[in-house]
Amino acid sequence: MIARPFWSLAAVCVWSLGTISAANAASARPVAAEKGMVVSAQHLATEIGVDILKRGGSAVDAAVAVGYALAVVYPAAGNLGGGGFMTILFADGRKTFLDFRERAPRAASRDMYLDKDGNVIKGLSTIGWLAAGVPGTVSGLEYARKKYGTMTREALIEPAIKLAEDGFILDQGDVDMLESATEDFRRFPATAAIFLNNGQPFLAGQRLVQRDLADTLRSIGKQGVDGFYGGETGAAIVKASRAGGGIIDQEDLNRYTVRELPPLECDYRSYHLISAPPPSSGGVAICEMLNILEGYSLRQLGWGSAQALHYEIEAMRHAFADRSGLLGDPDFTGNPSQKLIDRGYAAKIRDAIKPDKAGISSDIAQGVAPHEGSNTTHFSIVDDVGTAVSMTYTLNDWFGARVVASGTGVLMNDEMDDFTPNPGAANSYGALSGEANAIAPGKTPRSSMSPTIITKDSKLALVLGTPGGSKIITAVLQTILNLIDFEMNIQEAVDAPRIHQQWLPDTTNVEKYALSPDSRKVLEGMGHRLEDSQPANHLAAIIVGAPSLGGKAIGRNRYYGANDPRGGTGLAGGY
Ligand code: GLY
């Protein structure tokens, strides 16, 4: 359990009071609320989002405020110096997708992370200024607010300014994250000045104050995007980038624009998914896997049965082979998204899946294994009228490239690492594996981020997403299966142990307790190679109408939120 300030614990209890037990298994009760719900990875950001909703703000307003707040209280992944995706479903049925992910600077080149022998130079795309793409978050939050929000920029950014200026008391969960990057902070004086306490890691109960970040937020509050991309902040980023061997210049910052795209949509059983299109591979891969799995009676096979897991693993293997070779920035590559989410294509894959034998990844395709950073953050929000926002944004790795331009307080991303640095091997489609995601000036790296919304009979049913790099895709898939096929409530669905298979390497990661010894034996007998889990995801999910799909409401509550217990700082809160 994380240590929490008393008032915060009290808030959790109050928010839970309306909930009668709806859990069947060993999960806590979902948090229930009547009018609005926010689930984020940091409790202070959740509280800010709930407050915006209480003040009459919309889900989009709350998302903007939570986005700015997480940049202060969850600096490992919440950000101004990174990028992300926002999926919105409005109460009237309109839906949209905002892509404010990073773009490669104009001076970027295909081989920029390779040595003269064509080998990837370790660390060049993950730490330091050359790892940074042109950030999109401020542009994205401002675009969302201006086009779809109802409140002023000043009102939405003010809580974040206060948290940065006055500081906030660190919980053990906050400290654990900061501590994980201590050695990297020490390499960069401007970063160490903020995230170390006189050169030493912060301790729980100490206050993290970020005055430079407060000034940058104030500039954004006054001038909008110009307060970030231009003026003193933009100049400081360009100067620090140049001094640190980076390639971002003022023209890169000036040119950054948000892309508004149609979401990626598909149906699964009687539900409709609205998710992330390319440059994310998430929506396509999730839909491809669901199409494959729709042909099996998962409910009858049962949660955790070796047979159901075998089909899930094989669906993952095929979808990841496709997304790794074929998907990338839609302005640069012709993504065959509709072919990949075609039900006929799924039927052909089912024909190739043997019911009693693991597939062999190299028989499906040759290529470059997925390698995204896994340290992102997701939040889900629903407001009183039923507008839903599902937003995932990231610096890529925890604390991104670990660099800050002096005087800005802004941590920069290492999103350039999400490009394929060494494309080239031919895959079974004749495409060069990784070519769709090769580095090019102005291009956006492929992502796994999958902010997803699900409807039934055109009505909002579910909002979910998670961090986790490539594990985002499989975690969202399994949560959907847990709810639709295995009839769990929202907290059970989020808590349930997960597996992860991503085509390459040809092994499946298994969380503790995901497999009974006999299920493990059956799967190994089929030829599956099983390994321990990679670092955990942190899902944030809201279900509408009842704690489980098709269930009964509890009192007047309409929204039921689940914060993933795998994270140490998050909170589901509502009113
Ligand atoms: N950097 C994590 C992702 O975009 O999936």
Coordinates of C-alpha atoms and ligand atoms in Angstrom, one line a residue:
M1 CA 0.0 0.0 0.0
I2 CA 1.2 3.5 -0.6
A3 CA 1.4 6.1 2.2
R4 CA -1.2 8.8 1.4
P5 CA -1.9 12.1 3.0
F6 CA -4.8 11.8 5.4
W7 CA -7.1 14.1 3.4
S8 CA -6.5 12.0 0.3
L9 CA -7.4 8.8 2.0
A10 CA -10.5 10.5 3.2
A11 CA -11.4 11.5 -0.3
V12 CA -11.0 7.9 -1.5
C13 CA -13.4 6.7 1.2
V14 CA -16.0 9.3 0.5
W15 CA -16.0 8.5 -3.1
S16 CA -16.4 4.8 -2.4
L17 CA -19.2 5.2 0.1
G18 CA -22.0 4.9 -2.4
T19 CA -20.7 1.6 -3.6
I20 CA -22.2 -1.6 -2.4
S21 CA -20.0 -4.6 -3.0
A22 CA -20.1 -5.5 -6.7
A23 CA -16.9 -7.6 -6.8
N24 CA -17.1 -11.4 -7.1
A25 CA -13.5 -12.1 -6.7
A26 CA -10.7 -10.7 -4.6
S27 CA -10.7 -7.2 -6.1
A28 CA -11.6 -4.0 -4.3
R29 CA -14.9 -2.5 -5.2
P30 CA -14.9 -0.2 -8.3
V31 CA -15.3 3.5 -7.3
A32 CA -18.8 4.6 -8.1
A33 CA -20.1 8.1 -8.9
E34 CA -23.2 9.6 -10.3
K35 CA -22.1 12.6 -12.4
G36 CA -18.5 12.3 -13.5
M37 CA -15.4 10.2 -13.1
V38 CA -11.7 10.6 -13.5
V39 CA -9.1 7.9 -13.3
S40 CA -5.5 8.9 -13.6
A41 CA -2.1 7.7 -12.5
Q42 CA -1.6 10.4 -9.8
H43 CA -4.2 11.2 -7.1
L44 CA -3.6 14.9 -7.1
A45 CA -4.3 15.1 -10.9
T46 CA -7.5 13.0 -10.5
E47 CA -8.7 15.4 -7.8
I48 CA -8.0 18.4 -10.1
G49 CA -10.0 16.7 -12.9
V50 CA -12.9 16.0 -10.6
D51 CA -12.9 19.6 -9.4
I52 CA -13.1 20.8 -13.0
L53 CA -16.1 18.5 -13.6
K54 CA -17.8 19.8 -10.4
R55 CA -17.3 23.4 -11.6
G56 CA -19.3 22.6 -14.7
G57 CA -16.3 21.8 -17.0
S58 CA -16.6 19.1 -19.7
A59 CA -14.6 15.9 -20.0
V60 CA -12.4 17.8 -22.5
D61 CA -11.8 20.6 -20.0
A62 CA -11.0 18.1 -17.3
A63 CA -8.6 16.3 -19.6
V64 CA -6.7 19.5 -20.4
A65 CA -6.4 20.3 -16.6
V66 CA -5.3 16.7 -15.8
G67 CA -2.8 16.8 -18.7
Y68 CA -1.2 20.0 -17.3
A69 CA -1.3 18.7 -13.7
L70 CA 0.3 15.4 -14.5
A71 CA 3.2 17.3 -16.1
V72 CA 3.9 18.5 -12.5
V73 CA 2.9 15.7 -10.2
Y74 CA 3.8 12.7 -12.5
P75 CA 7.0 14.0 -14.2
A76 CA 8.0 10.4 -15.2
A77 CA 5.4 10.4 -17.9
G78 CA 3.0 13.3 -17.6
N79 CA 4.6 16.1 -19.7
L80 CA 4.8 19.3 -21.6
G81 CA 7.9 18.0 -23.5
G82 CA 6.4 14.9 -25.0
G83 CA 3.3 14.0 -27.0
G84 CA 0.2 11.8 -27.1
F85 CA -3.2 10.9 -28.3
M86 CA -6.7 11.9 -27.3
T87 CA -9.8 9.9 -28.3
I88 CA -13.1 11.8 -27.7
L89 CA -16.7 10.5 -27.9
F90 CA -19.1 13.4 -27.4
A91 CA -22.5 12.9 -25.8
D92 CA -24.2 13.5 -29.2
G93 CA -22.3 10.6 -30.8
R94 CA -19.6 12.6 -32.6
K95 CA -16.2 11.2 -32.2
T96 CA -12.7 12.3 -33.0
F97 CA -9.0 11.5 -32.4
L98 CA -6.3 14.1 -31.8
D99 CA -2.7 13.2 -32.7
F100 CA -0.2 15.4 -30.9
R101 CA 2.6 12.9 -30.9
E102 CA 6.2 14.1 -31.4
R103 CA 7.6 14.7 -34.9
A104 CA 11.2 14.1 -36.0
P105 CA 13.1 17.4 -36.3
R106 CA 13.8 18.5 -39.9
A107 CA 17.5 17.6 -39.6
A108 CA 16.7 14.0 -38.6
S109 CA 17.9 11.3 -40.9
R110 CA 17.2 7.6 -41.4
D111 CA 20.6 6.4 -40.1
M112 CA 21.2 9.0 -37.4
Y113 CA 21.5 6.4 -34.6
L114 CA 23.7 3.9 -36.5
D115 CA 27.5 3.6 -36.5
K116 CA 29.6 3.3 -39.7
D117 CA 28.9 -0.5 -39.7
G118 CA 25.2 0.0 -39.5
N119 CA 24.8 -1.0 -35.8
V120 CA 22.6 1.0 -33.4
I121 CA 24.6 3.1 -31.1
K122 CA 23.3 2.3 -27.6
G123 CA 21.8 5.2 -25.7
L124 CA 21.8 7.8 -28.5
S125 CA 18.1 7.5 -29.1
T126 CA 17.1 7.2 -25.4
I127 CA 19.2 9.7 -23.3
G128 CA 20.2 13.2 -24.1
W129 CA 19.1 15.9 -26.6
L130 CA 19.5 13.9 -29.8
A131 CA 16.8 11.5 -28.5
A132 CA 14.1 14.1 -28.4
G133 CA 11.4 14.6 -31.0
V134 CA 9.6 17.9 -31.4
P135 CA 7.1 17.9 -28.6
G136 CA 3.3 18.1 -29.2
T137 CA 1.6 18.0 -25.8
V138 CA 1.0 21.8 -25.4
S139 CA -0.3 22.1 -28.9
G140 CA -2.6 19.1 -28.3
L141 CA -4.0 20.3 -25.1
E142 CA -4.6 23.8 -26.5
Y143 CA -6.1 22.4 -29.7
A144 CA -8.5 20.3 -27.6
R145 CA -9.4 23.2 -25.3
K146 CA -10.0 25.7 -28.1
K147 CA -12.0 23.4 -30.3
Y148 CA -13.9 21.3 -27.9
G149 CA -13.5 22.8 -24.4
T150 CA -15.7 25.3 -22.6
M151 CA -13.4 26.8 -20.0
T152 CA -10.6 29.3 -20.3
R153 CA -6.9 28.3 -20.6
E154 CA -6.1 30.2 -17.5
A155 CA -8.7 28.3 -15.4
L156 CA -7.5 24.9 -16.7
I157 CA -3.8 25.6 -16.2
E158 CA -4.0 27.3 -12.9
P159 CA -4.1 24.2 -10.6
A160 CA -0.9 22.9 -12.3
I161 CA 0.8 26.3 -11.8
K162 CA -0.1 26.2 -8.1
L163 CA 1.2 22.6 -7.7
A164 CA 4.5 23.5 -9.4
E165 CA 4.9 26.8 -7.6
D166 CA 4.0 25.7 -4.1
G167 CA 5.2 22.1 -4.6
F168 CA 3.5 18.9 -3.4
I169 CA 4.3 16.3 -0.8
L170 CA 5.8 13.2 -2.3
D171 CA 4.2 9.8 -1.5
Q172 CA 6.3 6.7 -1.5
G173 CA 4.9 5.9 -5.0
D174 CA 6.2 9.3 -6.3
V175 CA 9.5 8.8 -4.7
D176 CA 9.9 5.3 -6.0
M177 CA 9.6 6.6 -9.6
L178 CA 12.0 9.5 -9.0
E179 CA 14.5 7.2 -7.4
S180 CA 14.6 4.9 -10.4
A181 CA 16.3 7.7 -12.5
T182 CA 18.7 9.0 -9.8
E183 CA 21.9 8.1 -11.7
D184 CA 20.5 9.6 -15.0
F185 CA 19.5 12.8 -13.2
R186 CA 23.1 13.1 -12.0
R187 CA 24.3 13.2 -15.5
F188 CA 22.4 16.4 -16.3
P189 CA 22.8 19.4 -13.9
A190 CA 19.6 21.1 -15.0
T191 CA 17.6 18.0 -14.4
A192 CA 19.4 17.1 -11.1
A193 CA 18.6 20.6 -9.8
I194 CA 14.9 19.8 -10.0
F195 CA 14.5 16.1 -9.4
L196 CA 17.3 15.5 -6.8
N197 CA 17.3 17.1 -3.3
N198 CA 20.8 18.7 -3.1
G199 CA 22.1 15.8 -5.1
Q200 CA 20.3 13.1 -3.2
P201 CA 17.0 11.3 -4.0
F202 CA 13.9 12.8 -2.5
L203 CA 12.2 10.9 0.4
A204 CA 8.5 10.4 1.0
G205 CA 7.0 13.3 2.9
Q206 CA 9.4 15.9 1.3
R207 CA 8.1 18.6 -1.0
L208 CA 8.9 18.8 -4.7
V209 CA 8.8 22.4 -5.9
Q210 CA 9.2 23.2 -9.6
R211 CA 9.4 27.0 -9.9
D212 CA 10.8 27.1 -13.5
L213 CA 8.0 24.8 -14.6
A214 CA 5.5 27.1 -12.9
D215 CA 6.9 30.0 -15.0
T216 CA 6.6 28.0 -18.2
L217 CA 3.0 27.0 -17.3
R218 CA 2.3 30.7 -16.6
S219 CA 3.7 31.6 -20.1
I220 CA 1.4 29.0 -21.7
G221 CA -1.5 30.3 -19.6
K222 CA -0.9 33.9 -20.9
Q223 CA 0.1 33.2 -24.5
G224 CA -1.1 29.7 -25.3
V225 CA 1.1 27.6 -27.6
D226 CA 3.4 30.6 -28.2
G227 CA 4.2 30.6 -24.5
F228 CA 5.8 27.2 -25.1
Y229 CA 7.0 27.0 -28.7
G230 CA 8.1 30.6 -28.9
G231 CA 9.5 33.3 -26.6
E232 CA 11.9 32.4 -23.8
T233 CA 10.8 28.8 -23.5
G234 CA 11.2 28.0 -27.2
A235 CA 14.5 29.8 -27.3
A236 CA 15.8 27.9 -24.2
I237 CA 14.8 24.6 -25.7
V238 CA 16.6 25.3 -28.9
K239 CA 19.7 26.6 -27.1
A240 CA 19.9 23.6 -24.8
S241 CA 19.3 21.2 -27.7
R242 CA 22.1 22.7 -29.7
A243 CA 24.5 22.7 -26.7
G244 CA 23.6 19.1 -25.9
G245 CA 24.1 17.7 -29.4
G246 CA 20.4 17.8 -30.4
I247 CA 18.9 19.0 -33.6
I248 CA 15.6 20.7 -32.7
D249 CA 15.6 24.3 -34.0
Q250 CA 13.1 27.1 -33.7
E251 CA 11.6 26.3 -37.1
D252 CA 10.8 22.8 -35.9
L253 CA 9.0 24.3 -32.9
N254 CA 7.2 26.9 -35.0
R255 CA 5.9 24.2 -37.5
Y256 CA 4.4 21.8 -34.9
T257 CA 0.7 21.2 -35.7
V258 CA -1.9 18.8 -34.3
R259 CA -3.4 16.2 -36.6
E260 CA -7.1 15.5 -36.1
L261 CA -7.9 12.1 -37.6
P262 CA -10.9 9.8 -37.8
P263 CA -10.6 7.2 -35.0
L264 CA -10.0 3.5 -35.9
E265 CA -13.2 1.6 -35.4
C266 CA -14.4 -2.0 -35.3
D267 CA -17.0 -4.3 -33.8
Y268 CA -16.5 -7.1 -31.3
R269 CA -19.5 -9.3 -30.5
S270 CA -22.2 -6.7 -29.8
Y271 CA -19.8 -3.9 -28.9
H272 CA -18.2 -1.1 -31.0
L273 CA -14.6 0.0 -30.5
I274 CA -13.3 3.6 -31.1
S275 CA -9.6 3.6 -30.8
A276 CA -6.3 5.0 -32.1
P277 CA -5.5 5.0 -35.8
P278 CA -2.0 5.2 -37.3
P279 CA 0.5 6.6 -36.3
S280 CA -0.6 4.3 -33.5
S281 CA -0.5 0.6 -34.2
G282 CA -2.8 0.1 -31.2
G283 CA -6.3 0.4 -32.6
V284 CA -5.4 -1.8 -35.7
A285 CA -3.7 -4.5 -33.6
I286 CA -6.5 -4.6 -31.0
C287 CA -9.2 -4.9 -33.7
E288 CA -7.2 -7.5 -35.6
M289 CA -6.9 -9.6 -32.4
L290 CA -10.5 -9.2 -31.5
N291 CA -11.6 -10.2 -35.0
I292 CA -9.5 -13.4 -34.7
L293 CA -10.8 -14.2 -31.2
E294 CA -14.4 -13.6 -32.1
G295 CA -14.3 -17.0 -33.8
Y296 CA -13.6 -18.8 -30.6
S297 CA -15.9 -19.4 -27.6
L298 CA -13.7 -17.8 -25.1
R299 CA -16.5 -17.6 -22.5
Q300 CA -17.0 -21.4 -22.7
L301 CA -13.3 -22.1 -22.6
G302 CA -13.0 -20.0 -19.4
W303 CA -10.7 -17.3 -18.1
G304 CA -7.1 -18.6 -17.6
S305 CA -7.8 -21.9 -19.4
A306 CA -4.8 -23.1 -21.4
Q307 CA -7.0 -23.2 -24.6
A308 CA -8.3 -19.7 -24.3
L309 CA -4.8 -18.4 -23.6
H310 CA -3.4 -20.3 -26.5
Y311 CA -5.8 -18.6 -28.9
E312 CA -5.1 -15.2 -27.3
I313 CA -1.3 -15.7 -27.6
E314 CA -1.7 -16.7 -31.3
A315 CA -3.9 -13.7 -32.1
M316 CA -1.2 -11.5 -30.4
R317 CA 1.6 -13.1 -32.4
H318 CA -0.1 -12.5 -35.8
A319 CA -1.3 -9.0 -35.0
F320 CA 2.2 -7.9 -33.8
A321 CA 3.9 -9.4 -36.9
D322 CA 1.5 -7.2 -39.0
R323 CA 1.9 -4.0 -37.0
S324 CA 5.6 -4.3 -36.8
G325 CA 6.1 -4.6 -40.6
L326 CA 3.3 -2.6 -42.0
L327 CA 2.2 0.4 -39.9
G328 CA 3.7 3.9 -39.5
D329 CA 2.9 7.6 -39.9
P330 CA 0.0 7.9 -42.3
D331 CA 1.6 10.9 -44.0
F332 CA 4.5 8.8 -45.0
T333 CA 3.3 5.2 -45.5
G334 CA 0.1 3.6 -46.9
N335 CA -1.1 1.8 -43.8
P336 CA -3.2 -1.3 -44.8
S337 CA -5.4 -0.7 -41.7
Q338 CA -8.7 -1.8 -43.3
K339 CA -7.2 -5.0 -44.7
L340 CA -5.7 -5.8 -41.3
I341 CA -9.1 -5.3 -39.5
D342 CA -11.1 -7.2 -42.2
R343 CA -13.0 -10.1 -40.8
G344 CA -12.1 -12.3 -43.8
Y345 CA -8.4 -11.7 -43.0
A346 CA -9.0 -12.7 -39.4
A347 CA -10.7 -15.9 -40.6
K348 CA -7.6 -16.7 -42.7
I349 CA -5.4 -16.2 -39.6
R350 CA -7.7 -18.5 -37.6
D351 CA -7.3 -21.2 -40.3
A352 CA -3.5 -20.9 -39.8
I353 CA -3.8 -21.2 -36.0
K354 CA -3.5 -24.8 -34.9
P355 CA -5.7 -25.6 -31.9
D356 CA -3.0 -27.6 -30.2
K357 CA 0.3 -26.2 -31.3
A358 CA 2.1 -22.9 -30.7
G359 CA 2.9 -20.8 -33.9
I360 CA 6.5 -20.1 -34.7
S361 CA 7.0 -16.3 -35.1
S362 CA 9.7 -16.6 -37.7
D363 CA 7.3 -18.6 -39.9
I364 CA 4.9 -15.7 -40.0
A365 CA 7.5 -13.0 -40.9
Q366 CA 11.1 -11.9 -40.5
G367 CA 11.9 -8.6 -39.0
V368 CA 12.7 -6.2 -36.3
A369 CA 11.2 -6.8 -32.8
P370 CA 9.0 -4.1 -31.3
H371 CA 11.0 -2.0 -28.8
E372 CA 8.9 0.9 -27.5
G373 CA 9.6 2.5 -24.2
S374 CA 7.0 1.4 -21.7
N375 CA 6.7 4.4 -19.5
T376 CA 3.7 6.4 -20.5
T377 CA 0.6 7.4 -18.7
H378 CA -3.1 7.2 -19.4
F379 CA -6.3 8.8 -18.0
S380 CA -9.9 8.2 -18.6
I381 CA -12.7 10.8 -18.0
V382 CA -16.5 10.9 -18.3
D383 CA -18.6 14.0 -17.6
D384 CA -22.2 14.6 -16.5
V385 CA -23.6 14.7 -20.0
G386 CA -21.7 11.6 -21.1
T387 CA -18.8 12.9 -23.1
A388 CA -15.8 10.7 -22.7
V389 CA -12.1 11.4 -23.1
S390 CA -9.5 8.6 -23.3
M391 CA -6.0 10.1 -23.3
T392 CA -2.6 8.6 -23.4
Y393 CA 0.6 10.7 -23.5
T394 CA 4.2 10.1 -22.9
L395 CA 7.9 11.0 -22.7
N396 CA 8.6 7.4 -23.9
D397 CA 10.9 6.2 -21.2
W398 CA 10.4 7.3 -17.6
F399 CA 11.5 11.0 -17.5
G400 CA 12.1 10.8 -21.3
A401 CA 15.6 11.8 -22.4
R402 CA 16.2 13.0 -18.9
V403 CA 17.2 16.4 -20.2
V404 CA 15.7 19.8 -19.2
A405 CA 16.4 23.2 -20.9
S406 CA 17.7 25.4 -18.0
G407 CA 15.0 27.8 -16.8
T408 CA 12.1 25.9 -18.3
G409 CA 11.5 23.0 -15.9
V410 CA 10.4 21.0 -19.0
L411 CA 11.6 17.4 -19.3
M412 CA 12.1 16.4 -22.9
N413 CA 11.0 13.1 -24.5
D414 CA 13.1 10.4 -26.0
E415 CA 10.4 9.5 -28.5
M416 CA 12.9 9.2 -31.4
D417 CA 13.6 5.8 -30.0
D418 CA 10.1 4.6 -31.2
F419 CA 11.3 4.8 -34.8
T420 CA 12.9 1.7 -36.3
P421 CA 16.5 2.8 -36.3
N422 CA 17.8 0.0 -38.6
P423 CA 15.1 -1.0 -41.1
G424 CA 16.0 -3.4 -43.8
A425 CA 15.1 -7.1 -43.4
A426 CA 12.5 -8.3 -45.9
N427 CA 9.3 -9.7 -44.4
S428 CA 6.8 -12.1 -45.8
Y429 CA 4.7 -9.3 -47.4
G430 CA 7.7 -8.2 -49.5
A431 CA 7.8 -5.0 -47.5
L432 CA 11.0 -4.1 -45.8
S433 CA 10.5 -4.8 -42.2
G434 CA 10.5 -1.6 -40.2
E435 CA 10.5 0.5 -43.4
A436 CA 7.1 1.9 -42.6
N437 CA 8.6 3.2 -39.4
A438 CA 12.0 4.4 -40.6
I439 CA 13.2 7.8 -39.5
A440 CA 12.4 10.8 -41.8
P441 CA 12.3 14.6 -41.2
G442 CA 8.9 15.7 -39.9
K443 CA 7.7 12.1 -39.4
T444 CA 6.0 10.7 -36.3
P445 CA 7.3 7.5 -34.9
R446 CA 4.8 4.6 -34.7
S447 CA 3.2 4.2 -31.3
S448 CA 1.4 1.5 -29.3
M449 CA -0.7 4.0 -27.4
S450 CA -4.3 3.0 -27.6
P451 CA -6.7 5.4 -25.9
T452 CA -10.0 3.5 -26.4
I453 CA -13.7 4.1 -26.0
I454 CA -16.4 1.3 -26.4
T455 CA -20.1 1.7 -27.1
K456 CA -23.0 -0.6 -27.2
D457 CA -26.1 0.3 -29.2
S458 CA -24.4 3.6 -29.9
K459 CA -24.3 4.4 -26.1
L460 CA -21.1 5.0 -24.2
A461 CA -20.1 1.8 -22.3
L462 CA -16.4 1.9 -21.5
V463 CA -13.4 4.2 -21.5
L464 CA -9.9 2.6 -21.1
G465 CA -6.2 2.8 -21.8
T466 CA -2.8 2.2 -20.3
P467 CA 0.9 2.9 -20.5
G468 CA 3.2 0.0 -21.3
G469 CA 4.8 0.4 -24.8
S470 CA 3.9 -2.7 -26.8
K471 CA 2.2 -4.1 -23.7
I472 CA -0.4 -1.4 -24.1
I473 CA -2.0 -3.3 -26.9
T474 CA -2.2 -6.7 -25.1
A475 CA -3.3 -5.1 -21.8
V476 CA -6.2 -3.2 -23.5
L477 CA -7.2 -6.4 -25.4
Q478 CA -7.3 -8.6 -22.2
T479 CA -9.3 -6.0 -20.3
I480 CA -11.9 -5.9 -23.0
L481 CA -12.0 -9.8 -23.0
N482 CA -12.3 -9.8 -19.2
L483 CA -15.3 -7.5 -19.4
I484 CA -17.1 -8.8 -22.5
D485 CA -16.2 -12.5 -22.6
F486 CA -15.4 -13.3 -19.0
E487 CA -18.1 -11.0 -17.4
M488 CA -15.8 -9.5 -14.8
N489 CA -16.6 -6.1 -13.2
I490 CA -14.3 -3.2 -14.1
Q491 CA -12.0 -3.6 -11.1
E492 CA -11.6 -7.3 -11.6
A493 CA -11.0 -6.8 -15.3
V494 CA -8.2 -4.3 -14.5
D495 CA -6.7 -6.4 -11.7
A496 CA -6.6 -9.8 -13.4
P497 CA -3.1 -11.0 -14.2
R498 CA -2.1 -10.5 -17.8
I499 CA 0.1 -12.2 -20.4
H500 CA 2.0 -10.5 -23.3
Q501 CA 3.2 -11.9 -26.6
Q502 CA 4.5 -9.5 -29.3
W503 CA 5.7 -11.8 -32.1
L504 CA 9.4 -11.2 -31.4
P505 CA 10.9 -12.4 -29.2
D506 CA 9.1 -15.7 -29.7
T507 CA 8.2 -15.9 -26.0
T508 CA 5.2 -15.0 -23.9
N509 CA 5.5 -13.0 -20.7
V510 CA 3.3 -14.1 -17.9
E511 CA 2.4 -12.1 -14.8
K512 CA 2.5 -13.9 -11.5
Y513 CA -0.7 -16.0 -10.9
A514 CA -1.8 -15.6 -14.6
L515 CA -1.2 -19.4 -15.0
S516 CA -2.0 -22.3 -12.8
P517 CA 0.7 -25.0 -12.9
D518 CA -1.5 -27.3 -15.0
S519 CA -2.3 -24.5 -17.5
R520 CA 1.4 -23.8 -17.8
K521 CA 2.1 -27.4 -18.5
V522 CA -0.5 -27.6 -21.2
L523 CA 0.8 -24.5 -22.9
E524 CA 4.4 -25.6 -22.7
G525 CA 3.2 -29.0 -24.2
M526 CA 1.8 -27.0 -27.2
G527 CA 5.3 -25.5 -27.7
H528 CA 4.7 -22.1 -26.0
R529 CA 7.8 -20.6 -24.4
L530 CA 6.8 -18.8 -21.2
E531 CA 8.8 -16.2 -19.3
D532 CA 8.2 -13.9 -16.3
S533 CA 6.5 -10.6 -16.8
Q534 CA 8.0 -7.3 -18.0
P535 CA 7.3 -4.2 -15.9
A536 CA 3.6 -3.8 -15.2
N537 CA 1.1 -1.5 -17.0
H538 CA -1.2 0.9 -15.1
L539 CA -4.7 0.8 -16.6
A540 CA -7.2 3.5 -16.0
A541 CA -10.8 2.5 -16.9
I542 CA -14.4 3.6 -16.5
I543 CA -17.5 1.6 -17.2
V544 CA -20.9 3.2 -17.6
G545 CA -24.2 2.0 -16.2
A546 CA -23.1 -0.7 -13.8
P547 CA -19.8 -2.2 -12.4
S548 CA -19.9 -4.9 -15.2
L549 CA -21.2 -4.8 -18.7
G550 CA -24.9 -5.5 -18.7
G551 CA -25.0 -5.5 -14.9
K552 CA -27.2 -3.5 -12.5
A553 CA -26.5 0.0 -11.4
I554 CA -25.8 0.6 -7.7
G555 CA -28.1 3.4 -6.5
R556 CA -28.0 6.5 -8.6
N557 CA -24.4 5.8 -9.7
R558 CA -23.8 5.8 -13.4
Y559 CA -20.0 5.6 -13.6
Y560 CA -17.7 3.0 -12.1
G561 CA -13.9 3.6 -12.2
A562 CA -10.9 1.3 -11.7
N563 CA -7.4 2.4 -10.9
D564 CA -4.8 -0.3 -11.7
P565 CA -3.3 -1.5 -8.4
R566 CA 0.0 -2.1 -10.3
G567 CA 0.7 1.6 -10.1
G568 CA 1.6 3.2 -6.8
T569 CA 0.1 6.7 -7.1
G570 CA -3.1 6.6 -9.1
L571 CA -6.7 7.2 -8.1
A572 CA -10.2 6.7 -9.4
G573 CA -12.4 9.6 -8.2
G574 CA -15.8 10.9 -9.0
Y575 CA -18.7 13.0 -7.7
Ligands
GLY1 N1 6.3 5.5 -26.4 C1 5.3 4.6 -26.1 C2 4.3 4.5 -27.3 O1 4.2 5.4 -28.0 O2 3.7 3.5 -27.4

